[in-house]
Every structure is written in C-alpha cells, then in structure tokens.
CSV table of C-alpha atoms (C1' of nucleotides) in Angstrom, one decimal:
chain,number,residue,atom,x,y,z
A,1,UNK,CA,0.0,0.0,0.0
A,2,UNK,CA,2.1,2.8,-1.2
A,3,UNK,CA,0.5,6.2,-1.6
A,4,UNK,CA,-0.4,7.4,-5.0
A,5,UNK,CA,1.0,10.8,-6.1
A,6,UNK,CA,-1.8,12.3,-8.0
A,7,UNK,CA,-5.2,13.1,-6.4
A,8,UNK,CA,-8.2,14.7,-7.9
A,9,UNK,CA,-9.7,15.8,-4.7
A,10,UNK,CA,-9.4,15.6,-0.9
A,11,UNK,CA,-11.5,12.5,-0.6
A,12,UNK,CA,-9.6,10.2,-2.7
A,13,UNK,CA,-6.4,11.3,-1.1
A,14,UNK,CA,-7.8,10.6,2.3
A,15,UNK,CA,-9.2,7.3,1.2
A,16,UNK,CA,-5.7,6.4,0.0
A,17,UNK,CA,-4.2,7.2,3.4
A,18,UNK,CA,-6.8,5.2,5.3
A,19,UNK,CA,-7.4,2.5,2.7
A,20,UNK,CA,-5.2,-0.3,4.0
A,21,UNK,CA,-7.2,-3.3,5.1
A,22,UNK,CA,-6.5,-2.7,8.8
A,23,UNK,CA,-5.7,1.1,8.9
A,24,UNK,CA,-9.0,2.3,10.3
A,25,UNK,CA,-8.9,-0.4,12.9
A,26,UNK,CA,-5.5,0.8,14.0
A,27,UNK,CA,-6.6,4.4,14.2
A,28,UNK,CA,-9.6,3.4,16.1
A,29,UNK,CA,-7.7,1.3,18.6
A,30,UNK,CA,-5.2,4.2,19.2
A,31,UNK,CA,-8.1,6.6,19.7
A,32,UNK,CA,-8.3,5.4,23.3
A,33,UNK,CA,-4.7,6.2,24.0
A,34,UNK,CA,-1.2,5.0,23.2
A,35,UNK,CA,-0.6,1.3,22.7
A,36,UNK,CA,2.4,-0.9,22.4
A,37,UNK,CA,3.0,-3.1,19.4
A,38,UNK,CA,1.9,-6.3,21.1
A,39,UNK,CA,-1.2,-4.7,22.6
A,40,UNK,CA,-2.1,-3.4,19.1
A,41,UNK,CA,-1.7,-6.8,17.6
A,42,UNK,CA,-3.8,-8.5,20.2
A,43,UNK,CA,-6.4,-5.7,19.9
A,44,UNK,CA,-6.8,-6.3,16.2
A,45,UNK,CA,-7.5,-10.0,15.8
A,46,UNK,CA,-6.4,-11.2,12.4
A,47,UNK,CA,-3.5,-8.9,11.5
A,48,UNK,CA,-0.2,-10.5,11.0
A,49,UNK,CA,2.9,-8.8,12.5
A,50,UNK,CA,4.2,-8.1,9.1
A,51,UNK,CA,1.1,-6.3,7.9
A,52,UNK,CA,0.7,-4.5,11.1
A,53,UNK,CA,4.3,-3.2,10.9
A,54,UNK,CA,4.0,-2.0,7.3
A,55,UNK,CA,0.7,-0.3,8.1
A,56,UNK,CA,2.2,1.4,11.1
A,57,UNK,CA,5.2,2.6,9.0
A,58,UNK,CA,2.9,4.1,6.4
A,59,UNK,CA,0.7,5.8,9.0
A,60,UNK,CA,3.9,7.1,10.5
A,61,UNK,CA,5.1,8.4,7.2
A,62,UNK,CA,1.8,10.1,6.7
A,63,UNK,CA,2.1,11.8,10.1
A,64,UNK,CA,-0.9,10.0,11.5
A,65,UNK,CA,0.8,8.1,14.3
A,66,UNK,CA,4.1,8.6,16.1
A,67,UNK,CA,6.4,5.8,17.2
A,68,UNK,CA,8.2,6.2,20.5
A,69,UNK,CA,10.9,3.7,21.4
A,70,UNK,CA,12.4,3.2,24.8
A,71,UNK,CA,14.3,0.6,26.8
A,72,UNK,CA,13.5,-0.6,30.2
A,73,UNK,CA,16.5,-2.7,31.2
A,74,UNK,CA,16.8,-5.2,28.4
A,75,UNK,CA,13.3,-5.1,27.0
A,76,UNK,CA,12.2,-2.8,24.3
A,77,UNK,CA,9.1,-0.8,24.7
A,78,UNK,CA,7.6,0.8,21.6
A,79,UNK,CA,4.5,2.9,22.0
A,80,UNK,CA,2.3,4.1,19.1
A,81,UNK,CA,0.4,7.3,19.6
A,82,UNK,CA,-2.0,9.3,17.5
A,83,UNK,CA,-0.5,12.6,16.4
A,84,UNK,CA,-2.7,15.7,16.4
A,85,UNK,CA,-3.2,15.1,12.7
A,86,UNK,CA,-4.2,11.5,13.5
A,87,UNK,CA,-6.7,12.7,16.0
A,88,UNK,CA,-8.2,15.1,13.5
A,89,UNK,CA,-8.4,12.3,11.0
A,90,UNK,CA,-10.3,10.2,13.4
A,91,UNK,CA,-12.7,13.0,13.9
A,92,UNK,CA,-13.2,13.4,10.2
A,93,UNK,CA,-13.8,9.6,10.0
A,94,UNK,CA,-16.5,9.6,12.6
A,95,UNK,CA,-19.4,10.5,10.4
A,96,UNK,CA,-18.4,7.8,7.9
A,97,UNK,CA,-18.3,5.4,10.8
A,98,UNK,CA,-21.7,6.4,11.9
A,99,UNK,CA,-23.0,5.9,8.4
A,100,UNK,CA,-21.5,2.5,8.1
A,101,UNK,CA,-22.7,1.3,11.4
A,102,UNK,CA,-26.2,2.5,10.7
A,103,UNK,CA,-26.6,1.3,7.1
A,104,UNK,CA,-24.1,-1.5,6.7
A,105,UNK,CA,-24.1,-3.5,9.9
A,106,UNK,CA,-27.4,-2.8,11.5
A,107,UNK,CA,-28.8,-6.4,11.1
A,108,UNK,CA,-30.3,-8.0,14.2
A,109,UNK,CA,-29.3,-5.7,17.0
A,110,UNK,CA,-31.2,-6.3,20.2
A,111,UNK,CA,-32.2,-3.1,22.0
A,112,UNK,CA,-30.0,-3.7,25.0
A,113,UNK,CA,-27.0,-4.8,23.0
A,114,UNK,CA,-23.8,-2.9,23.2
A,115,UNK,CA,-23.5,-0.9,20.1
A,116,UNK,CA,-20.3,-1.4,18.1
A,117,UNK,CA,-18.4,1.7,17.0
B,1,UNK,CA,-13.4,-5.6,-5.2
B,2,UNK,CA,-15.8,-7.8,-3.5
B,3,UNK,CA,-17.1,-6.8,-0.2
B,4,UNK,CA,-15.8,-8.6,2.9
B,5,UNK,CA,-18.3,-10.3,5.1
B,6,UNK,CA,-17.1,-9.6,8.6
B,7,UNK,CA,-16.6,-6.1,9.9
B,8,UNK,CA,-15.5,-5.0,13.3
B,9,UNK,CA,-17.1,-1.6,13.2
B,10,UNK,CA,-18.9,0.8,10.9
B,11,UNK,CA,-15.8,2.5,9.6
B,12,UNK,CA,-14.1,-0.4,8.1
B,13,UNK,CA,-17.4,-1.5,6.5
B,14,UNK,CA,-17.8,1.9,5.0
B,15,UNK,CA,-14.2,2.0,3.8
B,16,UNK,CA,-14.8,-1.3,2.1
B,17,UNK,CA,-17.8,0.1,0.2
B,18,UNK,CA,-16.0,3.2,-0.8
B,19,UNK,CA,-12.5,1.8,-1.1
B,20,UNK,CA,-12.2,1.1,-4.8
B,21,UNK,CA,-9.7,3.3,-6.6
B,22,UNK,CA,-12.3,5.3,-8.4
B,23,UNK,CA,-15.4,4.9,-6.2
B,24,UNK,CA,-15.3,8.3,-4.4
B,25,UNK,CA,-14.7,10.0,-7.7
B,26,UNK,CA,-17.8,8.4,-9.1
B,27,UNK,CA,-19.8,9.3,-6.1
B,28,UNK,CA,-18.6,12.9,-6.3
B,29,UNK,CA,-19.3,13.1,-10.0
B,30,UNK,CA,-22.8,11.9,-9.4
B,31,UNK,CA,-23.4,14.3,-6.6
B,32,UNK,CA,-24.2,17.0,-9.2
B,33,UNK,CA,-26.9,14.9,-10.7
B,34,UNK,CA,-27.5,11.8,-12.9
B,35,UNK,CA,-24.9,11.0,-15.5
B,36,UNK,CA,-24.7,8.6,-18.4
B,37,UNK,CA,-22.0,6.0,-18.7
B,38,UNK,CA,-20.0,8.0,-21.3
B,39,UNK,CA,-20.3,11.2,-19.4
B,40,UNK,CA,-19.1,9.5,-16.3
B,41,UNK,CA,-16.2,8.0,-18.1
B,42,UNK,CA,-15.2,11.3,-19.6
B,43,UNK,CA,-15.7,13.0,-16.3
B,44,UNK,CA,-13.2,10.7,-14.6
B,45,UNK,CA,-10.0,10.8,-16.7
B,46,UNK,CA,-8.0,7.6,-16.3
B,47,UNK,CA,-10.7,5.0,-15.6
B,48,UNK,CA,-11.0,2.2,-18.1
B,49,UNK,CA,-14.5,1.1,-19.1
B,50,UNK,CA,-14.1,-2.2,-17.5
B,51,UNK,CA,-13.2,-0.8,-14.1
B,52,UNK,CA,-15.8,1.8,-14.3
B,53,UNK,CA,-18.4,-0.9,-15.0
B,54,UNK,CA,-17.4,-3.1,-12.1
B,55,UNK,CA,-17.3,-0.2,-9.7
B,56,UNK,CA,-20.7,0.9,-10.8
B,57,UNK,CA,-22.0,-2.7,-10.4
B,58,UNK,CA,-20.7,-2.8,-6.9
B,59,UNK,CA,-22.0,0.5,-5.9
B,60,UNK,CA,-25.3,-0.7,-7.4
B,61,UNK,CA,-25.2,-3.8,-5.3
B,62,UNK,CA,-24.5,-1.8,-2.2
B,63,UNK,CA,-27.5,0.4,-3.0
B,64,UNK,CA,-25.5,3.5,-3.5
B,65,UNK,CA,-26.3,4.2,-7.1
B,66,UNK,CA,-29.2,3.2,-9.3
B,67,UNK,CA,-29.0,2.3,-12.9
B,68,UNK,CA,-31.7,3.3,-15.2
B,69,UNK,CA,-31.8,2.0,-18.8
B,70,UNK,CA,-33.8,3.3,-21.6
B,71,UNK,CA,-33.9,3.3,-25.4
B,72,UNK,CA,-34.3,6.2,-27.6
B,73,UNK,CA,-34.9,4.7,-31.0
B,74,UNK,CA,-31.9,2.5,-31.5
B,75,UNK,CA,-29.5,3.9,-29.0
B,76,UNK,CA,-29.2,2.9,-25.4
B,77,UNK,CA,-29.3,5.5,-22.7
B,78,UNK,CA,-28.2,4.4,-19.3
B,79,UNK,CA,-28.2,6.9,-16.5
B,80,UNK,CA,-26.7,6.5,-13.1
B,81,UNK,CA,-28.1,8.3,-10.2
B,82,UNK,CA,-27.3,8.5,-6.5
B,83,UNK,CA,-29.9,6.8,-4.3
B,84,UNK,CA,-30.9,8.5,-1.1
B,85,UNK,CA,-28.4,6.1,0.6
B,86,UNK,CA,-25.7,7.3,-1.8
B,87,UNK,CA,-26.6,10.9,-1.0
B,88,UNK,CA,-26.2,10.2,2.7
B,89,UNK,CA,-22.9,8.5,2.1
B,90,UNK,CA,-21.6,11.5,0.2
B,91,UNK,CA,-22.6,13.7,3.1
B,92,UNK,CA,-20.8,11.4,5.5
B,93,UNK,CA,-17.8,11.6,3.3
B,94,UNK,CA,-17.7,15.3,3.3
B,95,UNK,CA,-15.7,15.8,6.5
B,96,UNK,CA,-13.1,13.3,5.3
B,97,UNK,CA,-12.9,15.2,2.0
B,98,UNK,CA,-12.3,18.4,3.9
B,99,UNK,CA,-9.6,16.8,6.0
B,100,UNK,CA,-7.8,15.4,3.0
B,101,UNK,CA,-8.0,18.6,1.0
B,102,UNK,CA,-6.7,20.6,4.0
B,103,UNK,CA,-3.9,18.2,5.1
B,104,UNK,CA,-3.0,16.2,2.1
B,105,UNK,CA,-3.1,18.4,-1.0
B,106,UNK,CA,-2.6,21.9,0.3
B,107,UNK,CA,0.8,22.4,-1.3
B,108,UNK,CA,1.3,25.5,-3.4
B,109,UNK,CA,-2.1,26.9,-3.8
B,110,UNK,CA,-2.2,30.3,-5.1
B,111,UNK,CA,-4.7,32.6,-3.4
B,112,UNK,CA,-6.9,33.1,-6.4
B,113,UNK,CA,-6.8,29.5,-7.5
B,114,UNK,CA,-9.9,27.5,-7.8
B,115,UNK,CA,-10.0,25.2,-4.8
B,116,UNK,CA,-10.5,21.5,-5.5
B,117,UNK,CA,-13.1,19.6,-3.7
C,1,DC,C1',-23.8,3.8,-26.9
C,2,DA,C1',-22.7,0.9,-23.1
C,3,DG,C1',-20.8,-2.5,-22.3
C,4,DC,C1',-18.4,-7.9,-22.1
C,5,DA,C1',-14.5,-11.2,-22.9
C,6,DT,C1',-9.6,-12.1,-22.3
C,7,DC,C1',-5.3,-11.8,-20.9
C,8,DC,C1',-2.0,-10.0,-17.8
C,9,DC,C1',0.6,-7.9,-13.9
C,10,DA,C1',2.0,-5.4,-9.7
C,11,DG,C1',1.6,-5.3,-5.2
C,12,DA,C1',-1.3,-5.9,-1.1
C,13,DC,C1',-1.9,-9.4,2.0
C,14,DG,C1',-0.9,-13.8,4.4
C,15,DA,C1',1.9,-17.8,6.7
C,16,DT,C1',5.9,-19.1,8.7
C,17,DA,C1',10.4,-18.9,10.6
C,18,DC,C1',14.0,-16.4,12.6
C,19,DT,C1',16.5,-12.3,15.3
C,20,DG,C1',18.6,-8.1,18.1
D,1,DC,C1',9.4,-7.6,23.0
D,2,DA,C1',9.1,-5.9,18.5
D,3,DG,C1',10.0,-6.7,14.9
D,4,DT,C1',12.8,-8.7,9.9
D,5,DA,C1',13.2,-12.1,6.2
D,6,DT,C1',11.2,-15.2,2.8
D,7,DC,C1',8.0,-17.1,0.1
D,8,DG,C1',3.5,-17.7,-1.7
D,9,DT,C1',-1.2,-16.3,-3.0
D,10,DC,C1',-4.8,-13.6,-4.7
D,11,DT,C1',-7.2,-10.1,-6.9
D,12,DG,C1',-7.9,-5.3,-8.0
D,13,DG,C1',-6.8,-2.9,-11.7
D,14,DG,C1',-5.1,-2.1,-16.6
D,15,DA,C1',-4.7,-3.0,-21.9
D,16,DT,C1',-6.9,-4.4,-25.8
D,17,DG,C1',-10.4,-6.1,-28.7
D,18,DC,C1',-15.2,-7.4,-29.7
D,19,DT,C1',-20.6,-6.9,-29.5
D,20,DG,C1',-25.9,-6.2,-29.0
DNA sequence: CAGCATCCCAGACGATACTG
DNA sequence: CAGTATCGTCTGGGATGCTG
C-alpha cells in the first residue's frame, strides 16, 4: 500500500491514506490512547505482524501516528500514539463510521445490545 | 473488489464500500446529478471502461447508485443516479474530504486558485 | 452507446520462521 | 518484546479487442 502521487480531490487522497485493510482499525484502537506493538496486535485479531508493521510505518510516514521507542533494562518498549493530525483524521472519520454502522451492519441488533463503534 | 463479510465496526465496513480506486470519484461526480455512462467516463479521466463498469455494479449492489436503462430509438441510454443512501454516504464523506484537502493536498495553492473539492 | 471477454501484472496481503 | 526475512497467493486494476 504505497501512496499514490496524484489526487483529484481531498476525498480520494484521504481514502488512500486510510485505505489499507487494517488502517482504520489501528486508528480506532489508538483513539483510546497509546498502545504498544503487542497490545495493538492483540487488539486487532487477524492482523499478522508483518502487515501491522507496514501499516504502522505508512501511517507514521503520513504523520498520523508517532512511534516512541524506549528501553527498560533489556526489554524494548515501543509505543504508538496518534498525532494531532491523527486525532483530526479520526474525527473526520466519525461521520463515515456512523453511516457505516447505521446502514451496513445494523442487522439484528437487540435493543439492549452494546453498540459497536 | 468484492465486499468482505465480517466487519469490526462501521468505519471499516464503510471504507470497504468506498475503497475502490475510483469509487469516491464516481460518487462525487454523481453528486451534481445523474450522468450517463459515457459522461461518467469522460468526467473521470483515467478509468477504463471495465473498471468503471465493475465499480458501478458494486455501488449498485450496495444500494449507493441506481442504474436506469432506456432506449431512444436504436440507442441505449443508461443513466446512473445516487440513491438516497448514496446521497447520505456523500454527506458522511464530506468531513473526510475536507480533511484530505486541507492536510494532504494543500501544497502550493495560489490565493486566487480554484479550490479543489 | 454501453458495455463484455480475455489476458496480464504489480503489489497488497498472508503464513511461517527467525533475530537483536 | 518488537520486529525482519522469505516465500507464496490472490485479486484489483489495466490494456486491448469485440458486440448487441
């Protein structure tokens, strides 16, 4: 998933940034706060480490997430955080998420059920 | 571009609907009003007929656009229109479009320049 | 005019194993 | 822990040509 270089309008550029198979899931997971690599992987069932890594690199290149590495003794600790740009992206994504939840996955929801995001 | 069948949340479902390379461009073109196949193709420089066709079929299956066929004498006239669902999708897409225009393609815009969408 | 039918390819995605 | 390194698959997308 390498970014294209010519865009006709803002939407297709944004879609390109966010279009990886797991990108929005990463963004959404990080919306709660910073997460480590392993936490992220466990939080998104189905991603392989390789794909998660490349997606994170791309999001980093696009300025959406920041990667902070640190060492505690011998163990590495890498935390991923949404940048302000990432936060604003998530906000811009919200209406689309509402739309999708409402029109795409609204089959059989019991009233008391926890609503997905 | 066949739709997936399991979604974690609304956003990734929506991204899946709108994730084709030319989908948002189609949606945006149709936002002004119904267009014929040829008009659509000319309005989106770069799409091949095959891809435009498949994208349109998928959008049709998802209930985003409607296809209306008619004959005027010997010539076919096929018009594509946004359904109400498609209109609502376009509205949900607007904030993301704003975000992309602002943060992704804001390099070197002269003050008097026409602003892309 | 509005498309199918074919053939083809890059690269996104996945599975598995290994490492600093 | 947080990744690389390989290898393999799959399919979205493109090029070209033909048709009702």
